[in-house]
mmCIF file of C-alpha atoms in Angstrom:
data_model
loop_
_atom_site.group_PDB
_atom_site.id
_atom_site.type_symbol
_atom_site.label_atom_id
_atom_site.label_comp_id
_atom_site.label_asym_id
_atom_site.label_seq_id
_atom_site.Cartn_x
_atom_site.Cartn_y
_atom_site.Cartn_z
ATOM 1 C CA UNK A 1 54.006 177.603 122.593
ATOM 2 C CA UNK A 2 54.767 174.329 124.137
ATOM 3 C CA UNK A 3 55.664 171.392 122.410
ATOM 4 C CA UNK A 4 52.795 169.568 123.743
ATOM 5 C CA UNK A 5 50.446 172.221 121.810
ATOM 6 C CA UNK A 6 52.459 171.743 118.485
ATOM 7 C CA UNK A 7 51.936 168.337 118.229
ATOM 8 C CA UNK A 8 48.278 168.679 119.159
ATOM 9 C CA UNK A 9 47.693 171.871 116.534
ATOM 10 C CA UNK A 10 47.967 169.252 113.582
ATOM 11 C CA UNK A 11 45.503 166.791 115.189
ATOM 12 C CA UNK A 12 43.200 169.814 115.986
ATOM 13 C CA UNK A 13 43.170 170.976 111.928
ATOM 14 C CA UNK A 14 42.765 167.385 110.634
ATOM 15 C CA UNK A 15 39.405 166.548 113.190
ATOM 16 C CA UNK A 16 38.134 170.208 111.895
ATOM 17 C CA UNK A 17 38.836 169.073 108.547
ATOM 18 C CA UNK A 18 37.032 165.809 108.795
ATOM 19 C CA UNK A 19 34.188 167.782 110.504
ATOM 20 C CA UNK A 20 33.987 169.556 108.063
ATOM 21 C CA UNK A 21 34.419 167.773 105.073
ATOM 22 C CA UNK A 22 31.525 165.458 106.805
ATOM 23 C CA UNK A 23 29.482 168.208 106.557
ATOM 24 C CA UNK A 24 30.098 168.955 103.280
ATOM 25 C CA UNK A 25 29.399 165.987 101.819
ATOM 26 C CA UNK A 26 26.267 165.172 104.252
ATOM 27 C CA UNK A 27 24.497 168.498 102.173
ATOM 28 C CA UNK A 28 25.609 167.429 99.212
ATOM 29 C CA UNK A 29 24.359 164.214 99.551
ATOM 30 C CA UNK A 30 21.164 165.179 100.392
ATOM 31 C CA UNK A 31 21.048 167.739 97.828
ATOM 32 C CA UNK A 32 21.552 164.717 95.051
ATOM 33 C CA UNK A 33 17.746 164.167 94.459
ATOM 34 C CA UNK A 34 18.761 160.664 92.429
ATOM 35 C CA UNK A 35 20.885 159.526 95.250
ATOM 36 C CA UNK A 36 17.852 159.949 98.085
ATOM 37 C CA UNK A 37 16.050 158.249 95.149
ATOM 38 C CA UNK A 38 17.514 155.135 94.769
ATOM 39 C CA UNK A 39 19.013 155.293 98.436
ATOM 40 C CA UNK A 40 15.455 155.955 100.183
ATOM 41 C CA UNK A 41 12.922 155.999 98.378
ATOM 42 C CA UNK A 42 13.042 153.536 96.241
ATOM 43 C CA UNK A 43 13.955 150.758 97.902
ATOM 44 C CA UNK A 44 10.946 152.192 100.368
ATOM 45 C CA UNK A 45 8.355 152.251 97.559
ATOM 46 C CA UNK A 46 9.344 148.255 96.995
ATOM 47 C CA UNK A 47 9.006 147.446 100.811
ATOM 48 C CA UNK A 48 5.628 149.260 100.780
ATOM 49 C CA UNK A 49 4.418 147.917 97.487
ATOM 50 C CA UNK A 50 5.382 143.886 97.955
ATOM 51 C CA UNK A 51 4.123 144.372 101.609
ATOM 52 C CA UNK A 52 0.715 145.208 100.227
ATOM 53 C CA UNK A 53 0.211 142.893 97.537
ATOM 54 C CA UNK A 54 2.809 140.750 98.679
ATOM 55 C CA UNK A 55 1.404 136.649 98.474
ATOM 56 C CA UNK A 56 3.201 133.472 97.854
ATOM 57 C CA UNK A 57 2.415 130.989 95.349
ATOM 58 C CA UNK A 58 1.915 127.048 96.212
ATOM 59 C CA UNK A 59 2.749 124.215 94.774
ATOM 60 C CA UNK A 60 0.004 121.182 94.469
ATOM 61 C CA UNK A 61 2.421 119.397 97.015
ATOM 62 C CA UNK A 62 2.765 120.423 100.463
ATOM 63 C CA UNK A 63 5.623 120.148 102.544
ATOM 64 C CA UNK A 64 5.151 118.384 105.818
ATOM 65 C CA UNK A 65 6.914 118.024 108.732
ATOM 66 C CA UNK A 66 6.165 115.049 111.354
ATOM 67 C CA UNK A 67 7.107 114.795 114.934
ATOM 68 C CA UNK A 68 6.557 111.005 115.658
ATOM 69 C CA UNK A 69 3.848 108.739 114.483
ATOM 70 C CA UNK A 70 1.210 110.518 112.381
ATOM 71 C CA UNK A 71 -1.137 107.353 111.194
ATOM 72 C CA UNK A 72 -3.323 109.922 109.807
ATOM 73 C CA UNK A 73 -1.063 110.870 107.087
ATOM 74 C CA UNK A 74 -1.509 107.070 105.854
ATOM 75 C CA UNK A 75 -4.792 107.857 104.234
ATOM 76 C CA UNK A 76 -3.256 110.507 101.971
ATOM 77 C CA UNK A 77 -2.769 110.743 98.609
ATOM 78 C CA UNK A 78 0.719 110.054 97.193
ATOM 79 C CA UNK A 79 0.549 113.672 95.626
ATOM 80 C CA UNK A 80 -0.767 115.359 98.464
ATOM 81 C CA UNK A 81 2.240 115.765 100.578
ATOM 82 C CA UNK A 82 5.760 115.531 100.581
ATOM 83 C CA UNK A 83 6.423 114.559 104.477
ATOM 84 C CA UNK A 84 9.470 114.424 106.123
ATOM 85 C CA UNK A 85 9.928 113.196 110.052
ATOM 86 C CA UNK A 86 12.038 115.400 112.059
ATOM 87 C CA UNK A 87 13.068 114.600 116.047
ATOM 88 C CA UNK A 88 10.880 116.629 118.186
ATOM 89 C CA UNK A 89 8.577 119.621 118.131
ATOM 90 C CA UNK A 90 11.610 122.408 118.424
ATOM 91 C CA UNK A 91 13.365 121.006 115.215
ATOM 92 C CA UNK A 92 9.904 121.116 112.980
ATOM 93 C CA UNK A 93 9.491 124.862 114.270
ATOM 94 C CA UNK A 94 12.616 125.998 113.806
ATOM 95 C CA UNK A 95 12.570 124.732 109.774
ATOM 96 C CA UNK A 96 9.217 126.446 109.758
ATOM 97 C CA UNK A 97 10.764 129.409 110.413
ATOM 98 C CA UNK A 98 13.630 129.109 108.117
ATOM 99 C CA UNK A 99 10.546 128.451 104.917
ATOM 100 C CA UNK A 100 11.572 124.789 104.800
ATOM 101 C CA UNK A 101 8.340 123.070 105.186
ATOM 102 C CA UNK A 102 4.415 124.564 105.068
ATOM 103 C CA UNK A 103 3.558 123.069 108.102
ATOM 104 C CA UNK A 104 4.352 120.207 111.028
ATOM 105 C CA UNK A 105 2.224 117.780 112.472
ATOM 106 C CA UNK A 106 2.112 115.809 115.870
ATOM 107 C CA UNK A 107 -0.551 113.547 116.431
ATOM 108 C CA UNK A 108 -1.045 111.934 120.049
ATOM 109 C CA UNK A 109 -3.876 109.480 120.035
ATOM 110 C CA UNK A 110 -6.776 110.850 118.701
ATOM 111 C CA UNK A 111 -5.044 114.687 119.092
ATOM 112 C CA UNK A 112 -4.239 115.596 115.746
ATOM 113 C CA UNK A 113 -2.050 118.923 115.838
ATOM 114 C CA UNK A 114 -1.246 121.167 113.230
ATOM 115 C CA UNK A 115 1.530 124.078 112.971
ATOM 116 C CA UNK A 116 1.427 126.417 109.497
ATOM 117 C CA UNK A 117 4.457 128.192 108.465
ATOM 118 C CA UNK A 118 5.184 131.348 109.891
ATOM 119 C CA UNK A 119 6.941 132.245 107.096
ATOM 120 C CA UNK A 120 4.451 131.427 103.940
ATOM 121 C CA UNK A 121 1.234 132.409 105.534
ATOM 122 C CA UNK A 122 -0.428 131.181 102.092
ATOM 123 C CA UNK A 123 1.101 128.222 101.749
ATOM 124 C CA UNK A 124 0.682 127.256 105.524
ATOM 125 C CA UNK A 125 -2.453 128.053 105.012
ATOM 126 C CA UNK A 126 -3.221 125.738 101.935
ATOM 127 C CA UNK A 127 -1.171 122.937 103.740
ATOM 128 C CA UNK A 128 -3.408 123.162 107.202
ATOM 129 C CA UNK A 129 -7.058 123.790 104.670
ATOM 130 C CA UNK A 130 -5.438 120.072 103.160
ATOM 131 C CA UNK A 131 -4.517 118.344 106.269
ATOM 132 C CA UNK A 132 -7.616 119.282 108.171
ATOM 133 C CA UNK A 133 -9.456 117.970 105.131
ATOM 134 C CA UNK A 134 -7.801 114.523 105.329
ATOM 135 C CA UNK A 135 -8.994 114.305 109.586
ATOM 136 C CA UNK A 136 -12.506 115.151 108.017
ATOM 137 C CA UNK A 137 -12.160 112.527 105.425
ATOM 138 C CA UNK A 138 -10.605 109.860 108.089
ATOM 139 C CA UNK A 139 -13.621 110.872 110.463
ATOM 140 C CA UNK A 140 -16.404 110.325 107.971
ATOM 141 C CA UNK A 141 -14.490 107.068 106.461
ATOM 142 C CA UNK A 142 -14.165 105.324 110.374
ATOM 143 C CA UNK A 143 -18.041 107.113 110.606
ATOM 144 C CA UNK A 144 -19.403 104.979 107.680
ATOM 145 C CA UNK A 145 -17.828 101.766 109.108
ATOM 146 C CA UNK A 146 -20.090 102.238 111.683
ATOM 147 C CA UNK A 147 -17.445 100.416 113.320
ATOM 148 C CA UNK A 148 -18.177 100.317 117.680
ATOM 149 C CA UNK A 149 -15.751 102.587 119.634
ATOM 150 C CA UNK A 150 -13.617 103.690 117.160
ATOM 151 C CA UNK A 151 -12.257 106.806 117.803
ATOM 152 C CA UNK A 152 -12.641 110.000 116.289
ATOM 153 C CA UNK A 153 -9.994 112.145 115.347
ATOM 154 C CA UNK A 154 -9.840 115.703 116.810
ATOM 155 C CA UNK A 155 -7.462 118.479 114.575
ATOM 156 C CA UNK A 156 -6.700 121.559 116.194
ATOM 157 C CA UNK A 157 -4.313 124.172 114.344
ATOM 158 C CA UNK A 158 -1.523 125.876 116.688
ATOM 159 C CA UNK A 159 0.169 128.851 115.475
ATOM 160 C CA UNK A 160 4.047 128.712 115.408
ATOM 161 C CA UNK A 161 5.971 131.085 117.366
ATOM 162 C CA UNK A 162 2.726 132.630 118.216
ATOM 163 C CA UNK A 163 1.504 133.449 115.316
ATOM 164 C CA UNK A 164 1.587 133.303 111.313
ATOM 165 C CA UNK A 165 4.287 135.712 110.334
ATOM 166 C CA UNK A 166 2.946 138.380 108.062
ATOM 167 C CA UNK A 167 4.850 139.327 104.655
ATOM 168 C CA UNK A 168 6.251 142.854 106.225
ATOM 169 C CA UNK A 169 7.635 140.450 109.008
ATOM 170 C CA UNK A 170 10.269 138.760 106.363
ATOM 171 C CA UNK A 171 9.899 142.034 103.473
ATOM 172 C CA UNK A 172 11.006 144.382 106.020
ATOM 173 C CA UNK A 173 14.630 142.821 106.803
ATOM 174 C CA UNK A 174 15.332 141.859 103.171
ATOM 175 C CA UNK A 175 14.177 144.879 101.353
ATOM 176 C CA UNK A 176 15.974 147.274 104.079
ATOM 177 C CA UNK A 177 19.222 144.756 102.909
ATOM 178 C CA UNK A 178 18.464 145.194 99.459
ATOM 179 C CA UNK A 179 18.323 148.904 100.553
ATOM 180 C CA UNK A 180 22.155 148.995 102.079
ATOM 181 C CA UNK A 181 23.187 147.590 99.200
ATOM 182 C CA UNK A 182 22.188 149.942 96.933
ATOM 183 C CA UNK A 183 23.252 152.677 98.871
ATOM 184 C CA UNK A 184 27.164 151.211 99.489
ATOM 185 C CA UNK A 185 27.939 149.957 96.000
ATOM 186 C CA UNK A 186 26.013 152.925 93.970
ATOM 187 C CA UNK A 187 27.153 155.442 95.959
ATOM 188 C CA UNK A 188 30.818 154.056 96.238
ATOM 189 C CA UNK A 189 31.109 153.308 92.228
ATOM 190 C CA UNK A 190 29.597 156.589 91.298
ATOM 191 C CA UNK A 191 31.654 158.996 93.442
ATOM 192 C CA UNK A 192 34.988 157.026 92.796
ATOM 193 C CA UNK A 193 34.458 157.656 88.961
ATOM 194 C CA UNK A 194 33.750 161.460 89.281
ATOM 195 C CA UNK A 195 36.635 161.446 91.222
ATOM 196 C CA UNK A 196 38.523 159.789 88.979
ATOM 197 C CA UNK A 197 37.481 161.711 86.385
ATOM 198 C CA UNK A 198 37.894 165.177 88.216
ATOM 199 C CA UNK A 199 41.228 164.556 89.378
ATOM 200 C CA UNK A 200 39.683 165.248 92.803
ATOM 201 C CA UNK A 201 41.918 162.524 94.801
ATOM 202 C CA UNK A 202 44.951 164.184 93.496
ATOM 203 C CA UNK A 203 43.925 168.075 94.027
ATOM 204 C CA UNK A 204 43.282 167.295 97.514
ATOM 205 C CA UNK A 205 47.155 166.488 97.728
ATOM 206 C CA UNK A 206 47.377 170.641 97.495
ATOM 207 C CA UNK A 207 45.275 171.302 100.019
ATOM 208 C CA UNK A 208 44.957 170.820 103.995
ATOM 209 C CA UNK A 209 42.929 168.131 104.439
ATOM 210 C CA UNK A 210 44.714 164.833 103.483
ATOM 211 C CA UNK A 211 43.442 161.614 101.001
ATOM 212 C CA UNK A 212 42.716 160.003 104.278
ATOM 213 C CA UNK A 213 40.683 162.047 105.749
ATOM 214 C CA UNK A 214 38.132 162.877 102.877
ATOM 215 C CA UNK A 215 37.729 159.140 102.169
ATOM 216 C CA UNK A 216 37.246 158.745 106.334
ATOM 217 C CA UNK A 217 34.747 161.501 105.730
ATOM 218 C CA UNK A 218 33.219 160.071 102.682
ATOM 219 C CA UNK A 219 32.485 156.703 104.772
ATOM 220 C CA UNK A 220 31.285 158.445 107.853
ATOM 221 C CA UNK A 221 28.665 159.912 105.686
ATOM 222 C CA UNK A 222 27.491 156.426 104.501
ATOM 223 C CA UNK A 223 27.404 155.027 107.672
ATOM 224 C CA UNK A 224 25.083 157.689 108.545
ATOM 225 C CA UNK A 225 22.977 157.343 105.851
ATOM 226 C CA UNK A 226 22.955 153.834 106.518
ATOM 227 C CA UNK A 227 21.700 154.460 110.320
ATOM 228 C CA UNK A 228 19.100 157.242 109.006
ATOM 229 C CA UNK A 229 17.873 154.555 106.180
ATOM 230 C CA UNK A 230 17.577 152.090 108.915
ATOM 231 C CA UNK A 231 15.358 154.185 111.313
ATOM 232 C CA UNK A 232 13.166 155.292 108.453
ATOM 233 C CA UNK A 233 12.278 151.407 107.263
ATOM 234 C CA UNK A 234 11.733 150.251 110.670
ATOM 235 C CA UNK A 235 9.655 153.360 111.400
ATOM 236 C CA UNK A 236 7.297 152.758 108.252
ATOM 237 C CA UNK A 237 7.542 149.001 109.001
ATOM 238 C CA UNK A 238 6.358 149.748 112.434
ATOM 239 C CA UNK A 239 3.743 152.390 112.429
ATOM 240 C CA UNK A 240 1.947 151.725 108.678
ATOM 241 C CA UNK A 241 2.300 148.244 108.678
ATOM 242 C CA UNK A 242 2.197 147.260 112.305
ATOM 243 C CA UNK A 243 5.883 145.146 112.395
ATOM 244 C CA UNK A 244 6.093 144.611 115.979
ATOM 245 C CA UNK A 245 10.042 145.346 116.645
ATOM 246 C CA UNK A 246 12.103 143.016 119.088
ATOM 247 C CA UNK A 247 13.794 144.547 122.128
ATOM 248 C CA UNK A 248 17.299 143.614 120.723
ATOM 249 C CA UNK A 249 16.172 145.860 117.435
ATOM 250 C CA UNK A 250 19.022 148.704 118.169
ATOM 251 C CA UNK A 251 21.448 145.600 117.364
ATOM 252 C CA UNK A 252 20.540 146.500 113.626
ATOM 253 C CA UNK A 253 22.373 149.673 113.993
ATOM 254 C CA UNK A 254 26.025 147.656 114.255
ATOM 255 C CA UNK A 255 24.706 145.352 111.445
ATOM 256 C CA UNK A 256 23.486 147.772 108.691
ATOM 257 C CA UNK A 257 27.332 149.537 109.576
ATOM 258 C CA UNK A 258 28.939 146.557 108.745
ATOM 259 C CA UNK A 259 27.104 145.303 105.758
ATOM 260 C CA UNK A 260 27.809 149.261 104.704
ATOM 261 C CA UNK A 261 31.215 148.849 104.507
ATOM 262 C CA UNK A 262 30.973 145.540 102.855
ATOM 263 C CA UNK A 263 28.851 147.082 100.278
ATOM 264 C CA UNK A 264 31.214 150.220 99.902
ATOM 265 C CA UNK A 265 34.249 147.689 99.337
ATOM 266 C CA UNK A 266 32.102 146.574 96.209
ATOM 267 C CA UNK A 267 31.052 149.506 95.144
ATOM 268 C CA UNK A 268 35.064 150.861 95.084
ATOM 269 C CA UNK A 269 35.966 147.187 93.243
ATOM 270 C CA UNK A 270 33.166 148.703 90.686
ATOM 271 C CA UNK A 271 34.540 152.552 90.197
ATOM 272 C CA UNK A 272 38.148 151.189 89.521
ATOM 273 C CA UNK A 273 36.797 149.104 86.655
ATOM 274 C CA UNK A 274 34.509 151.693 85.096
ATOM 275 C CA UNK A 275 34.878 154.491 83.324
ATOM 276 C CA UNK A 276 32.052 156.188 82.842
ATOM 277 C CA UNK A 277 29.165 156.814 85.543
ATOM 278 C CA UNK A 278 26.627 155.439 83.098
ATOM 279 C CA UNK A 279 28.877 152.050 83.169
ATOM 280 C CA UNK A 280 29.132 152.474 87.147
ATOM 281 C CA UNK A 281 25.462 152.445 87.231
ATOM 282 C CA UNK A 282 24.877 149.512 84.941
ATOM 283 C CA UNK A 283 27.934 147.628 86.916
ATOM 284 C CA UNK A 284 26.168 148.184 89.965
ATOM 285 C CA UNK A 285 22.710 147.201 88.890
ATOM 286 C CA UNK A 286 23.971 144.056 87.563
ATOM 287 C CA UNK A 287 25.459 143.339 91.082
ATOM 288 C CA UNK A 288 22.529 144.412 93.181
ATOM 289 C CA UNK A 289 19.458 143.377 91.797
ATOM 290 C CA UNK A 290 20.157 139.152 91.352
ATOM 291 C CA UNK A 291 22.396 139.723 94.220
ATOM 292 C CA UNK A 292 18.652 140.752 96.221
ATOM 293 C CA UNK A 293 17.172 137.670 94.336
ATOM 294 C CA UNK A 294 19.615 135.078 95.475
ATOM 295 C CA UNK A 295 19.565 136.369 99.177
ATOM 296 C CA UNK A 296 15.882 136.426 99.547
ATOM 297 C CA UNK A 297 14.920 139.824 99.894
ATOM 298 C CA UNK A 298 11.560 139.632 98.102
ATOM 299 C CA UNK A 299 10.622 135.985 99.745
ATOM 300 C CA UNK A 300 12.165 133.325 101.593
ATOM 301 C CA UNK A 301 15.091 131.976 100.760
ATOM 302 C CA UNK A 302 13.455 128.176 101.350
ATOM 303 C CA UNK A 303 11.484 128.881 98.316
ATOM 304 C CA UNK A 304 13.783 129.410 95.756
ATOM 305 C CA UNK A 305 15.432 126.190 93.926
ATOM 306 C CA UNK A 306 18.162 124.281 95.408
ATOM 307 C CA UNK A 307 21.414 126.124 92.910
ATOM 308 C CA UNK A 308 19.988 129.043 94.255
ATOM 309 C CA UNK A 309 20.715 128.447 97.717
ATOM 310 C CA UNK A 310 23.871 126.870 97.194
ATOM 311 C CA UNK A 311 24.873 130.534 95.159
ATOM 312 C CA UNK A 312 23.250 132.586 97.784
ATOM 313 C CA UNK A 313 26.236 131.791 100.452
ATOM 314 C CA UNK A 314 28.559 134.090 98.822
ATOM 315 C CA UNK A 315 25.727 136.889 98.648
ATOM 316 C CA UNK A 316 27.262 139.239 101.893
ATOM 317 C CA UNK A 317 23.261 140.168 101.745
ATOM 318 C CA UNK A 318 22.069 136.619 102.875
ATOM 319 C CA UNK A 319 23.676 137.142 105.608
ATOM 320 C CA UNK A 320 22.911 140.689 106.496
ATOM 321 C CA UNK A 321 18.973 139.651 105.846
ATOM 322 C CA UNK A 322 19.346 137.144 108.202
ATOM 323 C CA UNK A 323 21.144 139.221 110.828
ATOM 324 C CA UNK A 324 18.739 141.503 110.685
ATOM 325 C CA UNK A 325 15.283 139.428 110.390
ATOM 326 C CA UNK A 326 16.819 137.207 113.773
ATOM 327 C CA UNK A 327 17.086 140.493 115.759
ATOM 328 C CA UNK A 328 14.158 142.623 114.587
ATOM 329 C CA UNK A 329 11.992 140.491 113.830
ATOM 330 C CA UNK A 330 12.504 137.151 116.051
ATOM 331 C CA UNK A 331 14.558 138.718 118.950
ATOM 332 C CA UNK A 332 17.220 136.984 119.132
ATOM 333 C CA UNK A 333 20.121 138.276 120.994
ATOM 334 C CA UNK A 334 23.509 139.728 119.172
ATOM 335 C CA UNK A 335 25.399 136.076 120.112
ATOM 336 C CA UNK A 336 22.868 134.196 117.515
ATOM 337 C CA UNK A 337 24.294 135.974 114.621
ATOM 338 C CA UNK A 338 27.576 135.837 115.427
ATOM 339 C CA UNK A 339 28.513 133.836 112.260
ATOM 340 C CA UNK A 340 26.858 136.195 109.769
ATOM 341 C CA UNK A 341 29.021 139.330 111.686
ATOM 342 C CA UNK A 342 32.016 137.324 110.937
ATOM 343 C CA UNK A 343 31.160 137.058 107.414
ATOM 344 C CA UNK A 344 30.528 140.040 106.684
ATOM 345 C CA UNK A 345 33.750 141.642 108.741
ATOM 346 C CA UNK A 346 35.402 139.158 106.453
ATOM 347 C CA UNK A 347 33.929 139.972 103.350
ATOM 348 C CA UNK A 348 34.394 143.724 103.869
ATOM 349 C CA UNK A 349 38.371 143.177 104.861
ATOM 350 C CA UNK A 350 38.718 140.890 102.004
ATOM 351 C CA UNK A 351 37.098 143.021 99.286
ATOM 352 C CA UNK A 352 38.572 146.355 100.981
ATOM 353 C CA UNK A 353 41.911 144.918 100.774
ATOM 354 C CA UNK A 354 41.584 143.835 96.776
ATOM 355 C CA UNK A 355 40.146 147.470 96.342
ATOM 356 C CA UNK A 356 42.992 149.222 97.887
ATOM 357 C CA UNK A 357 46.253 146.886 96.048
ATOM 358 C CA UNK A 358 44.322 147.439 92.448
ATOM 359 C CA UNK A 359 43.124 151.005 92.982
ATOM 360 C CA UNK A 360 43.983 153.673 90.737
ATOM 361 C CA UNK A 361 42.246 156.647 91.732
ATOM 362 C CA UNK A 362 43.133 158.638 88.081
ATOM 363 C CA UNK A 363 41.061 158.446 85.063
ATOM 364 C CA UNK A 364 42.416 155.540 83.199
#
C-alpha cells in the first residue's frame, strides 16, 4: 500500500463515520415525536393560528407622517393625531414599513394624498377612515362659507409599496424565527444533558468515530432541520395563505443556518448549566418565548414600548426576523442585511466560544 493511501484510509473512515453518524441521528430525530412537535409543528400551528385571527389593536391617536405642508391637518383635533414631518416621500415609506407611523400624508394644492401602513393594515386603516374624515369635514366647513372659488379638497388613498401588507406578510418571518429558535436551543440543551448524563461524550473516546465528529454530525443534522423547517413555513405561507415570495427568497437558506448555530451556541450555554432535562426545558422556555416577544415575532416591533426596543438589540432573533422579512418578503438583495449577518456570525462565535472554555460534558 502506498503511503499516499495510508494517509487517505483515516480520512476515508472518519467521512464514513460522519455519514453515518448523520444518519443516525437524522432517524432518530425524526423518530422523537416531541422534538418534530415543538420543532415543526408547533411553531406551525402558531403561524397558522395568528395568521388567521391575527389583528392589531389601535390607539385613539394616530401616528402621522407629513411630507411638506399639509394645511389640512390644521383643522384637527389635538387628540386626533400625533404628526411628525419627515423629508420626502421615500423617508415616510420606508418608516411605514418599519411600523413607525399608521400612515403619511402629502398634500399638493388641493391633492390631498394618503399612504396606510403596510405593516398595521388595521391601524392604517383607522388612520386613513380618520384623515379622509377630516378632508370631508374641511370640504363641508369651506362648503357652508359659501365662500366664491374656494377650493375643494380632493383625498385619494395610495397604497405603500403596492399594497397593504397582510399579517402572514410580517407572521411568516417572525414565527419561522421564533421557530429556529426553538429548534437550536431545545434541541442543543436537551441532547447535551442526556449526554451528560449517559456518559455518551466520553464512551465515544472508545470507539472509531471521534468527539469531533459526532458533534460535526450532531450540527449537520440541525442545519438540516433548519433548511427542511424553512421550506415547510414558506411552503404553507405560500400556498394556504397566498405570501407572495421574493426572488432573493433562497437567501433565507444561509440565514436560518446561521441563526441555527447562534441558537445551538445557546442552547449548549443551557445544557452545561442544567442538570436535569426537565430544567433544560424550563431554561430554554424561559429564553425563547420573551426572547420571540422582544424581537417581534407575533407583531411589529414599532408597536411595542420604547424599553422594549432598546432590549430587543441583543435578541440574535431581531435580527434574524429582519433578515428574513427584507428578503422574503420585501426582496431585498443579500447586501441589505449585511449588518444583521454580522451579528449573528458574531453572536454565534461569541456564545460558541463561552460554551466551549466552560463546558463540561460529564454529569456534574
Amino acid at each position: 500500500m502506498s503511503l499516499t493511501a495510508v494517509r487517505e484510509a483515516p480520512t476515508q473512515a472518519k467521512g464514513k463515520a460522519y455519514a453515518a453518524l448523520v444518519k443516525a441521528l437524522g432517524r432518530g430525530w425524526l423518530r422523537d415525536r416531541s422534538q418534530v412537535f415543538f420543532t415543526l409543528l408547533l411553531p406551525l400551528m402558531f403561524m397558522v393560528l395568528l395568521a388567521s385571527v391575527f389583528g392589531s389593536s389601535a390607539d385613539s391617536v394616530s401616528r402621522v407622517l407629513t411630507v411638506g405642508e399639509v394645511p389640512v391637518l390644521d383643522a384637527a383635533d389635538a387628540g386626533d393625531f400625533d404628526v411628525t414631518a419627515v423629508g420626502d416621500l421615500d423617508e415616510a415609506l420606508a418608516l411605514l414599513r418599519e411600523g413607525e407611523a399608521d400612515a403619511a400624508v402629502v398634500q399638493d394644492g388641493d391633492a390631498v394624498t394618503i399612504y396606510p401602513s403596510p405593516t398595521s393594515s388595521t391601524s392604517g386603516s383607522i388612520a386613513t377612515g380618520k384623515l379622509s374624515a377630516l378632508v370631508d369635514q374641511v370640504n363641508v366647513e369651506v362648503l357652508s362659507a359659501a365662500a366664491p372659488g374656494s377650493p375643494v379638497l380632493d383625498a385619494e388613498v395610495e397604497e405603500a409599496d403596492g399594497g397593504a401588507l397582510r399579517p402572514i406578510q410580517y407572521l411568516a418571518p417572525g414565527i419561522l424565527a421564533w421557530g429556529i429558535a426553538i429548534a437550536g436551543v431545545f434541541g442543543a440543551a436537551g441532547t447535551i444533558v442526556d449526554w451528560k448524563r449517559d456518559k455518551l461524550l466520553r464512551r465515544l473516546r472508545l470507539t472509531p468515530a471521534s468527539v469531533k465528529t459526532f458533534l460535526g454530525a450532531k450540527v449537520s443534522v440541525n442545519l438540516l432541520v433548519a433548511i427542511g423547517q424553512t421550506a415547510v413555513f414558506l411552503a404553507v405561507a405560500a400556498l394556504v395563505f397566498g405570501l407572495e415570495l421574493s426572488p432573493w427568497t433562497w437567501f433565507a437558506v444561509p440565514l436560518v443556518m446561521l441563526g441555527t448555530l447562534a441558537f445551538l451556541a445557546i442552547g449548549v450555554v443551557i445544557g452545561g448549566i442544567a442538570q436535569t432535562s426537565p430544567g433544560a426545558a424550563g431554561l430554554s422556555n424561559l429564553v425563547t418565548m420573551p426572547m420571540a416577544f422582544v424581537s417581534g415575532a407575533f407583531w411589529p416591533l414599532a408597536l411595542s414600548p420604547t424599553w422594549v426596543q432598546w432590549l430587543s438589540y441583543l435578541s440574535p432573533m431581531r435580527y434574524l426576523n429582519e433578515a428574513l422579512q427584507s428578503v422574503v418578503v420585501y426582496g431585498a438583495p443579500p447586501t441589505a442585511v449585511l449588518p444583521q449577518l454580522g451579528f449573528l456570525a458574531a453572536f454565534a462565535a461569541i456564545v460558541a466560544l463561552i460554551s466551549w472554555r466552560t463546558f463540561k460534558f460529564d454529569e456534574l
